[in-house]
PDB file of C-alpha atoms and ligand atoms in Angstrom:
ATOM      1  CA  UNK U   1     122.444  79.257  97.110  1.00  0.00           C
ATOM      2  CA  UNK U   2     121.388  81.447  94.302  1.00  0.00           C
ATOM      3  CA  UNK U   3     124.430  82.685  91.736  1.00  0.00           C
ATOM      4  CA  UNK U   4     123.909  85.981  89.539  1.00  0.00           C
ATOM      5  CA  UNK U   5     125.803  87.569  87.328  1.00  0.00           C
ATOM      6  CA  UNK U   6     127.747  90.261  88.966  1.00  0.00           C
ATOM      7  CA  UNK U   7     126.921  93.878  91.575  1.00  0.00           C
ATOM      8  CA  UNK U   8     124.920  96.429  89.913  1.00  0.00           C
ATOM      9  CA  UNK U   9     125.232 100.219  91.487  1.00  0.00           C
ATOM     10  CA  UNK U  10     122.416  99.377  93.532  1.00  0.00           C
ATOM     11  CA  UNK U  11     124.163  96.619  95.017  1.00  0.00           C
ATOM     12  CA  UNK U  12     127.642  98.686  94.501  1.00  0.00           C
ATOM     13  CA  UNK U  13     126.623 101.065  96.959  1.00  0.00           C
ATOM     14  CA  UNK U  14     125.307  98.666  99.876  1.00  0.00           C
ATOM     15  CA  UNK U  15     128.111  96.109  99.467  1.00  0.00           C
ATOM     16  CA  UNK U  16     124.772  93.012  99.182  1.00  0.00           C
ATOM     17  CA  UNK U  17     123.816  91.372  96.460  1.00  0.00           C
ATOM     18  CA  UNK U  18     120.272  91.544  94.475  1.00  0.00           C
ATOM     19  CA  UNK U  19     118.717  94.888  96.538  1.00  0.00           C
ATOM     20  CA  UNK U  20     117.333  96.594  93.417  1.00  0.00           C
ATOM     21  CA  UNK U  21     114.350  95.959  91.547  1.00  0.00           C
ATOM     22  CA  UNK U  22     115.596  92.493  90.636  1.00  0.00           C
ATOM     23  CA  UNK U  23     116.504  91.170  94.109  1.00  0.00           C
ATOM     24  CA  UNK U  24     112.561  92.116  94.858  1.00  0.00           C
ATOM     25  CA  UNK U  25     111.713  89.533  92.078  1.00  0.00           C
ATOM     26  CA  UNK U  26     114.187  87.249  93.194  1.00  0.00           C
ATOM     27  CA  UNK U  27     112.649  87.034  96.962  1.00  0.00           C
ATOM     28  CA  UNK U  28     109.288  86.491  95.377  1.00  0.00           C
ATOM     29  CA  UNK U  29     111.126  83.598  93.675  1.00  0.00           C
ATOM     30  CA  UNK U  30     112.800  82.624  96.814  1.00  0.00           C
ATOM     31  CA  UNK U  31     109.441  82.653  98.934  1.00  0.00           C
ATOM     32  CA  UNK U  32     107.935  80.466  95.634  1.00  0.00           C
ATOM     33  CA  UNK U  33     110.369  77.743  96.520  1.00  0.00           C
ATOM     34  CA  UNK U  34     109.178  77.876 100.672  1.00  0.00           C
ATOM     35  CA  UNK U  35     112.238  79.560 101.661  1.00  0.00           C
ATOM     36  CA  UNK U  36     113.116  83.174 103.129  1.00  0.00           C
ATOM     37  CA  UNK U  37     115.876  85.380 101.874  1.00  0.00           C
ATOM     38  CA  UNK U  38     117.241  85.098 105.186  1.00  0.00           C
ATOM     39  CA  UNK U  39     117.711  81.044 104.581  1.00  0.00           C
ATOM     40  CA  UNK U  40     119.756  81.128 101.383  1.00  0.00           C
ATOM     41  CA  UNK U  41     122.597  82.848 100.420  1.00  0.00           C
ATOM     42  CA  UNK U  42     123.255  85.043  97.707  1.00  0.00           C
ATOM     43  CA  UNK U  43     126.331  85.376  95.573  1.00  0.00           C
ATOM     44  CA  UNK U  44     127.804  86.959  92.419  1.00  0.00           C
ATOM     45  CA  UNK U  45     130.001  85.282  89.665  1.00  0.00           C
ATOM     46  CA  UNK U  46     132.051  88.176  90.013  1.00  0.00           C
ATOM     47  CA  UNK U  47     132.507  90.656  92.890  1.00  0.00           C
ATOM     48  CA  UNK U  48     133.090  94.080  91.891  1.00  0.00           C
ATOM     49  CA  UNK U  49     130.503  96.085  88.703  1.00  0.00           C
ATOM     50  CA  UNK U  50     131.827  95.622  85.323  1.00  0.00           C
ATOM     51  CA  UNK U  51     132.189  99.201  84.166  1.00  0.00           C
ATOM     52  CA  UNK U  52     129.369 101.136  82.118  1.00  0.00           C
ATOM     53  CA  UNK U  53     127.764  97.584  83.199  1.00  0.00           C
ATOM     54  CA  UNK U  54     129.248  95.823  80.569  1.00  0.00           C
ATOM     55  CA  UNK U  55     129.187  91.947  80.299  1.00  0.00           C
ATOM     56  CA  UNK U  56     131.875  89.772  82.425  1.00  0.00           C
ATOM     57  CA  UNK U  57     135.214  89.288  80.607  1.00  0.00           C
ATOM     58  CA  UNK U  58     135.980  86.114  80.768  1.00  0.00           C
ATOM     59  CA  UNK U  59     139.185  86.819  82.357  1.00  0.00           C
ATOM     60  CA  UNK U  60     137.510  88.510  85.295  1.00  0.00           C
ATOM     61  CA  UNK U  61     135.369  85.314  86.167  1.00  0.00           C
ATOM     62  CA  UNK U  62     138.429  83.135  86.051  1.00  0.00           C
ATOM     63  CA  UNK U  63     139.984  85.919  88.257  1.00  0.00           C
ATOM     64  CA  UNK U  64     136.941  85.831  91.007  1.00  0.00           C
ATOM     65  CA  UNK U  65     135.765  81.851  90.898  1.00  0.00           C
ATOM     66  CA  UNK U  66     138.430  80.666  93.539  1.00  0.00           C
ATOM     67  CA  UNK U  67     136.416  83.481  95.700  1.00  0.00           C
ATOM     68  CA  UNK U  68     133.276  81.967  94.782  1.00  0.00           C
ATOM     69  CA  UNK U  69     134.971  78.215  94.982  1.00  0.00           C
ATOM     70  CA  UNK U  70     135.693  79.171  98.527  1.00  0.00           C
ATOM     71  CA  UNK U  71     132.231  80.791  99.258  1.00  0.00           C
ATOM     72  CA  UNK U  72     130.300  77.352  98.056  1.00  0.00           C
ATOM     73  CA  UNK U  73     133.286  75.333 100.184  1.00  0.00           C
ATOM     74  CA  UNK U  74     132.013  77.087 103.484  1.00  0.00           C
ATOM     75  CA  UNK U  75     128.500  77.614 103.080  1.00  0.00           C
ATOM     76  CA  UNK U  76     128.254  74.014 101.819  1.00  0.00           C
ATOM     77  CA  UNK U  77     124.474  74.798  99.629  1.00  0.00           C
ATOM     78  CA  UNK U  78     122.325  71.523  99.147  1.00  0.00           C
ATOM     79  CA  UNK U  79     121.342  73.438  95.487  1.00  0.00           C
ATOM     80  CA  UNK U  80     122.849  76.041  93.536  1.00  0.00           C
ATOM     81  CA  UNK U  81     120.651  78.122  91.316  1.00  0.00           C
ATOM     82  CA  UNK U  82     122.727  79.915  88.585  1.00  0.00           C
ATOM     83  CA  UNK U  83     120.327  83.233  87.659  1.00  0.00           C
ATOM     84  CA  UNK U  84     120.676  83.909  83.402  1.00  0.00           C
ATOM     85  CA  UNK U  85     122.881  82.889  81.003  1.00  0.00           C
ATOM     86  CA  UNK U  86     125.918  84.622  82.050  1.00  0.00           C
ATOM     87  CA  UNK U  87     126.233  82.713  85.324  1.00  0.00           C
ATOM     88  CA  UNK U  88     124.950  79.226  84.006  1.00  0.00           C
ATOM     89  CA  UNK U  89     128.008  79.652  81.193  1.00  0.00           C
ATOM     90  CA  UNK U  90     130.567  80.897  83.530  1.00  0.00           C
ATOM     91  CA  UNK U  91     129.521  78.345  85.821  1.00  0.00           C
ATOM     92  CA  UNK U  92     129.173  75.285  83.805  1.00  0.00           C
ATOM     93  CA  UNK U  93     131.572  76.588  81.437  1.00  0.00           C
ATOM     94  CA  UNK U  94     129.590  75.415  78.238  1.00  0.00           C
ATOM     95  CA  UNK U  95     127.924  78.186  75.592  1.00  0.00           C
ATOM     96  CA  UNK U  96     124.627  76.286  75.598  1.00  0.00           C
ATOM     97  CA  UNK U  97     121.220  78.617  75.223  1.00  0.00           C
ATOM     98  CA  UNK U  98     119.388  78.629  78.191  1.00  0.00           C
ATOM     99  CA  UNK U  99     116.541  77.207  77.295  1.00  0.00           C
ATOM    100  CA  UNK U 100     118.675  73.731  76.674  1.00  0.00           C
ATOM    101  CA  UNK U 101     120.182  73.803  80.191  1.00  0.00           C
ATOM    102  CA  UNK U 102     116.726  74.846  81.825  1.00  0.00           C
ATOM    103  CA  UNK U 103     115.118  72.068  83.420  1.00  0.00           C
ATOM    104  CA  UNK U 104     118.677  69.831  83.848  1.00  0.00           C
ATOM    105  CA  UNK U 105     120.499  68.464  86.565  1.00  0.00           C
ATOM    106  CA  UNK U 106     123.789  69.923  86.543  1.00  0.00           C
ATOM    107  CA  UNK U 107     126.537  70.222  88.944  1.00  0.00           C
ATOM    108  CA  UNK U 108     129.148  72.223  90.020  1.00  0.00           C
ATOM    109  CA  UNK U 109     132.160  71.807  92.228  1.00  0.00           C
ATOM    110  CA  UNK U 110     129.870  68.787  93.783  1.00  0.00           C
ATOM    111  CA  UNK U 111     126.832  70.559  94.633  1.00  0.00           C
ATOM    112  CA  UNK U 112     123.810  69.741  92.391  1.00  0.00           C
ATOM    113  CA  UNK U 113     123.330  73.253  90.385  1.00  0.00           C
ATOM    114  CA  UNK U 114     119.843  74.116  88.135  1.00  0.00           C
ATOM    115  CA  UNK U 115     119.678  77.062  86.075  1.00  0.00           C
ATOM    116  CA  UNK U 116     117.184  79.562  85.729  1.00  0.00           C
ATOM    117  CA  UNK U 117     116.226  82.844  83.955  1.00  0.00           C
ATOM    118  CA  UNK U 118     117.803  86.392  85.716  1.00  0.00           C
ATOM    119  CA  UNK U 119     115.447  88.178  87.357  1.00  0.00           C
ATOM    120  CA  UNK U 120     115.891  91.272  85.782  1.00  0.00           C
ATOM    121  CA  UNK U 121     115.247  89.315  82.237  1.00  0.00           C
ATOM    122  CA  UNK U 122     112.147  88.673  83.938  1.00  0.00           C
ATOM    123  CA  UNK U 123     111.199  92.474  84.934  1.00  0.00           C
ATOM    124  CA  UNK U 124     111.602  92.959  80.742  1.00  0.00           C
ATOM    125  CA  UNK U 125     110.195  89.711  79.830  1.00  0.00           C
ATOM    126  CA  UNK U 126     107.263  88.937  82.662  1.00  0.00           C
ATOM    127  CA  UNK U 127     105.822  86.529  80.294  1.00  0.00           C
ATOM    128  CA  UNK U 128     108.425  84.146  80.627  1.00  0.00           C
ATOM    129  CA  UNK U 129     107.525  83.549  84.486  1.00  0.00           C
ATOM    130  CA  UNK U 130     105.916  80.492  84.000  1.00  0.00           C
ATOM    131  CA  UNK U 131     109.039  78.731  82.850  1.00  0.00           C
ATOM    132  CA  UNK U 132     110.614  80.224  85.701  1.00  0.00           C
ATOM    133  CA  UNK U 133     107.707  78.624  88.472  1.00  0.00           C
ATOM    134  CA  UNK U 134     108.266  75.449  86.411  1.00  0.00           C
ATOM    135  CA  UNK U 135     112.083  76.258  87.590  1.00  0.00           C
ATOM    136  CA  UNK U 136     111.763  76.366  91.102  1.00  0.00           C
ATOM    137  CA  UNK U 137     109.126  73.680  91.173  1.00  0.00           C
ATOM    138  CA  UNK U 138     112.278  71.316  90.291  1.00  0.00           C
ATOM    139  CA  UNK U 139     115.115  73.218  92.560  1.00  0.00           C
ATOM    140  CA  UNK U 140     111.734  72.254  95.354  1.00  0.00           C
ATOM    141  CA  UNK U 141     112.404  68.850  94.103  1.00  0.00           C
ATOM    142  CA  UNK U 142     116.099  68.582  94.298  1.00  0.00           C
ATOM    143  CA  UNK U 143     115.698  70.647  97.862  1.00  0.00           C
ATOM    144  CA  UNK U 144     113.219  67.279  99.004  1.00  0.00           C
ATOM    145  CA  UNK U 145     115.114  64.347  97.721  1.00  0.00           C
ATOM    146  CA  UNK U 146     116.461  62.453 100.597  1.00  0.00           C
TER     147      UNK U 146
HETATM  148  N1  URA T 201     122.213  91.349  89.018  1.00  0.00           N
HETATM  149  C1  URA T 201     123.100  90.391  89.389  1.00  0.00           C
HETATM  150  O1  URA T 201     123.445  89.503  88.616  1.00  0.00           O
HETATM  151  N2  URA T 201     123.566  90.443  90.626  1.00  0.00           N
HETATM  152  C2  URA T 201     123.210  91.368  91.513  1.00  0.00           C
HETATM  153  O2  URA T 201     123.680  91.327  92.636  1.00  0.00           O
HETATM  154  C3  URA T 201     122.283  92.350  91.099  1.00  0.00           C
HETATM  155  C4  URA T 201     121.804  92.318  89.860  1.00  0.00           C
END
Protein backbone atom coordinates (compact mmCIF):
# COMPACT_ATOMS: atom_id res chain seq x y z
CA UNK A 1 0.00 0.00 0.00
CA UNK A 2 1.52 3.24 -1.00
CA UNK A 3 0.39 6.54 1.27
CA UNK A 4 0.73 10.20 -0.30
CA UNK A 5 0.06 13.24 0.84
CA UNK A 6 -3.34 14.29 -0.16
CA UNK A 7 -5.74 14.68 -4.00
CA UNK A 8 -4.37 17.14 -6.31
CA UNK A 9 -7.03 18.63 -9.08
CA UNK A 10 -5.91 16.01 -11.25
CA UNK A 11 -6.91 13.48 -8.91
CA UNK A 12 -9.88 15.97 -7.65
CA UNK A 13 -11.56 15.60 -10.78
CA UNK A 14 -11.39 11.63 -11.29
CA UNK A 15 -12.10 10.81 -7.63
CA UNK A 16 -8.35 8.23 -7.84
CA UNK A 17 -5.42 8.86 -6.41
CA UNK A 18 -1.83 9.63 -8.15
CA UNK A 19 -3.28 10.07 -12.10
CA UNK A 20 -1.15 13.14 -12.90
CA UNK A 21 2.30 13.40 -13.80
CA UNK A 22 3.34 12.00 -10.43
CA UNK A 23 1.19 8.84 -10.33
CA UNK A 24 3.15 8.09 -13.88
CA UNK A 25 6.41 8.16 -11.76
CA UNK A 26 4.92 6.37 -9.09
CA UNK A 27 3.88 3.21 -11.45
CA UNK A 28 7.39 3.26 -12.77
CA UNK A 29 8.25 2.93 -9.06
CA UNK A 30 5.62 0.40 -8.53
CA UNK A 31 6.73 -1.81 -11.64
CA UNK A 32 10.60 -1.24 -10.01
CA UNK A 33 9.45 -3.18 -7.00
CA UNK A 34 7.80 -6.30 -9.49
CA UNK A 35 4.39 -5.22 -8.86
CA UNK A 36 1.47 -3.66 -11.09
CA UNK A 37 -0.62 -0.70 -10.12
CA UNK A 38 -3.41 -2.95 -10.30
CA UNK A 39 -1.77 -5.13 -7.21
CA UNK A 40 -1.36 -2.36 -4.64
CA UNK A 41 -3.48 0.08 -3.42
CA UNK A 42 -3.23 3.62 -3.31
CA UNK A 43 -4.28 6.02 -0.61
CA UNK A 44 -4.09 9.64 0.61
CA UNK A 45 -3.35 10.95 4.21
CA UNK A 46 -6.16 13.07 3.65
CA UNK A 47 -9.16 12.78 1.30
CA UNK A 48 -10.35 15.91 -0.07
CA UNK A 49 -7.46 18.97 -1.85
CA UNK A 50 -6.22 21.35 0.65
CA UNK A 51 -7.22 24.64 -0.91
CA UNK A 52 -4.81 26.79 -3.24
CA UNK A 53 -2.89 23.30 -2.52
CA UNK A 54 -1.69 24.31 0.61
CA UNK A 55 0.06 21.90 3.10
CA UNK A 56 -2.22 19.50 5.46
CA UNK A 57 -3.31 21.19 8.73
CA UNK A 58 -2.67 19.11 11.17
CA UNK A 59 -6.14 19.14 12.29
CA UNK A 60 -7.36 17.82 8.96
CA UNK A 61 -5.09 14.61 9.18
CA UNK A 62 -6.31 13.89 12.66
CA UNK A 63 -9.81 14.51 11.12
CA UNK A 64 -9.25 11.84 8.05
CA UNK A 65 -6.77 9.01 9.79
CA UNK A 66 -9.72 6.90 11.32
CA UNK A 67 -10.70 6.82 7.36
CA UNK A 68 -7.34 5.79 6.53
CA UNK A 69 -7.15 3.50 9.96
CA UNK A 70 -10.13 1.77 8.48
CA UNK A 71 -8.76 1.59 4.84
CA UNK A 72 -5.33 -0.27 6.15
CA UNK A 73 -7.87 -2.49 8.61
CA UNK A 74 -9.61 -3.94 5.38
CA UNK A 75 -7.11 -4.05 2.83
CA UNK A 76 -4.76 -5.62 5.40
CA UNK A 77 -1.13 -4.34 3.20
CA UNK A 78 1.98 -6.65 3.98
CA UNK A 79 4.05 -2.98 3.53
CA UNK A 80 3.10 0.48 3.67
CA UNK A 81 5.12 2.98 1.73
CA UNK A 82 4.54 6.57 3.07
CA UNK A 83 5.45 8.93 -0.28
CA UNK A 84 7.44 12.49 1.18
CA UNK A 85 7.70 13.99 4.23
CA UNK A 86 4.26 15.05 4.80
CA UNK A 87 2.87 11.51 4.95
CA UNK A 88 5.94 9.84 6.77
CA UNK A 89 5.27 12.78 9.66
CA UNK A 90 1.60 12.50 9.71
CA UNK A 91 2.01 8.94 9.72
CA UNK A 92 4.66 8.25 12.18
CA UNK A 93 3.84 11.32 13.90
CA UNK A 94 7.58 12.39 14.53
CA UNK A 95 9.20 15.77 12.68
CA UNK A 96 12.28 13.79 11.64
CA UNK A 97 13.97 14.88 8.02
CA UNK A 98 13.51 12.39 5.63
CA UNK A 99 16.61 11.46 4.93
CA UNK A 100 16.86 10.04 8.80
CA UNK A 101 13.71 7.90 8.42
CA UNK A 102 14.76 6.70 4.79
CA UNK A 103 16.07 3.36 4.83
CA UNK A 104 14.20 2.32 8.47
CA UNK A 105 11.87 -0.14 9.52
CA UNK A 106 8.98 1.56 10.84
CA UNK A 107 5.52 0.64 11.58
CA UNK A 108 2.25 1.77 11.68
CA UNK A 109 -1.00 0.57 13.13
CA UNK A 110 0.90 -3.05 12.87
CA UNK A 111 1.84 -3.12 9.38
CA UNK A 112 5.61 -2.72 8.71
CA UNK A 113 5.72 0.96 6.96
CA UNK A 114 9.15 2.39 4.92
CA UNK A 115 9.30 5.79 3.76
CA UNK A 116 10.27 7.18 0.64
CA UNK A 117 10.67 10.43 -1.38
CA UNK A 118 7.11 11.89 -3.22
CA UNK A 119 7.09 11.41 -6.56
CA UNK A 120 6.47 14.70 -7.60
CA UNK A 121 9.79 15.77 -5.44
CA UNK A 122 11.23 13.47 -7.79
CA UNK A 123 9.79 15.10 -11.20
CA UNK A 124 11.78 18.50 -9.61
CA UNK A 125 14.60 16.67 -8.18
CA UNK A 126 15.31 13.51 -10.77
CA UNK A 127 18.68 13.28 -9.32
CA UNK A 128 17.60 12.00 -6.19
CA UNK A 129 16.21 8.66 -7.92
CA UNK A 130 18.84 6.62 -6.91
CA UNK A 131 18.02 6.93 -3.24
CA UNK A 132 14.64 6.23 -4.21
CA UNK A 133 15.70 2.57 -6.25
CA UNK A 134 17.79 2.03 -3.08
CA UNK A 135 14.08 2.55 -1.46
CA UNK A 136 12.20 0.06 -3.10
CA UNK A 137 15.09 -2.36 -3.23
CA UNK A 138 14.33 -2.64 0.73
CA UNK A 139 10.24 -2.37 0.58
CA UNK A 140 11.37 -5.73 -2.18
CA UNK A 141 12.99 -6.97 0.88
CA UNK A 142 10.38 -6.50 3.48
CA UNK A 143 7.75 -7.74 0.54
CA UNK A 144 10.17 -11.34 0.53
CA UNK A 145 10.76 -11.98 4.15
CA UNK A 146 8.87 -15.01 5.13
N1 LIG B 1 0.09 13.80 -4.61
C1 LIG B 1 -0.37 13.09 -3.55
O1 LIG B 1 0.19 13.12 -2.47
N2 LIG B 1 -1.45 12.34 -3.75
C2 LIG B 1 -2.09 12.25 -4.91
O2 LIG B 1 -3.06 11.53 -5.00
C3 LIG B 1 -1.58 13.01 -6.00
C4 LIG B 1 -0.51 13.76 -5.82
Amino acid sequence: MFVGEAPGADEDRQGEPFVGRAGQLLNSMIFAIGLKREEVYIANVIKCRPPGNRDPQPEEVEQCEPYLIRQIELIRPRLIVALGRHAAHSLLKTELPLAKLRGGRHSYHDTPLIVTYHPAYLLRSPGEKRKVWEDLRLARSVLEAP
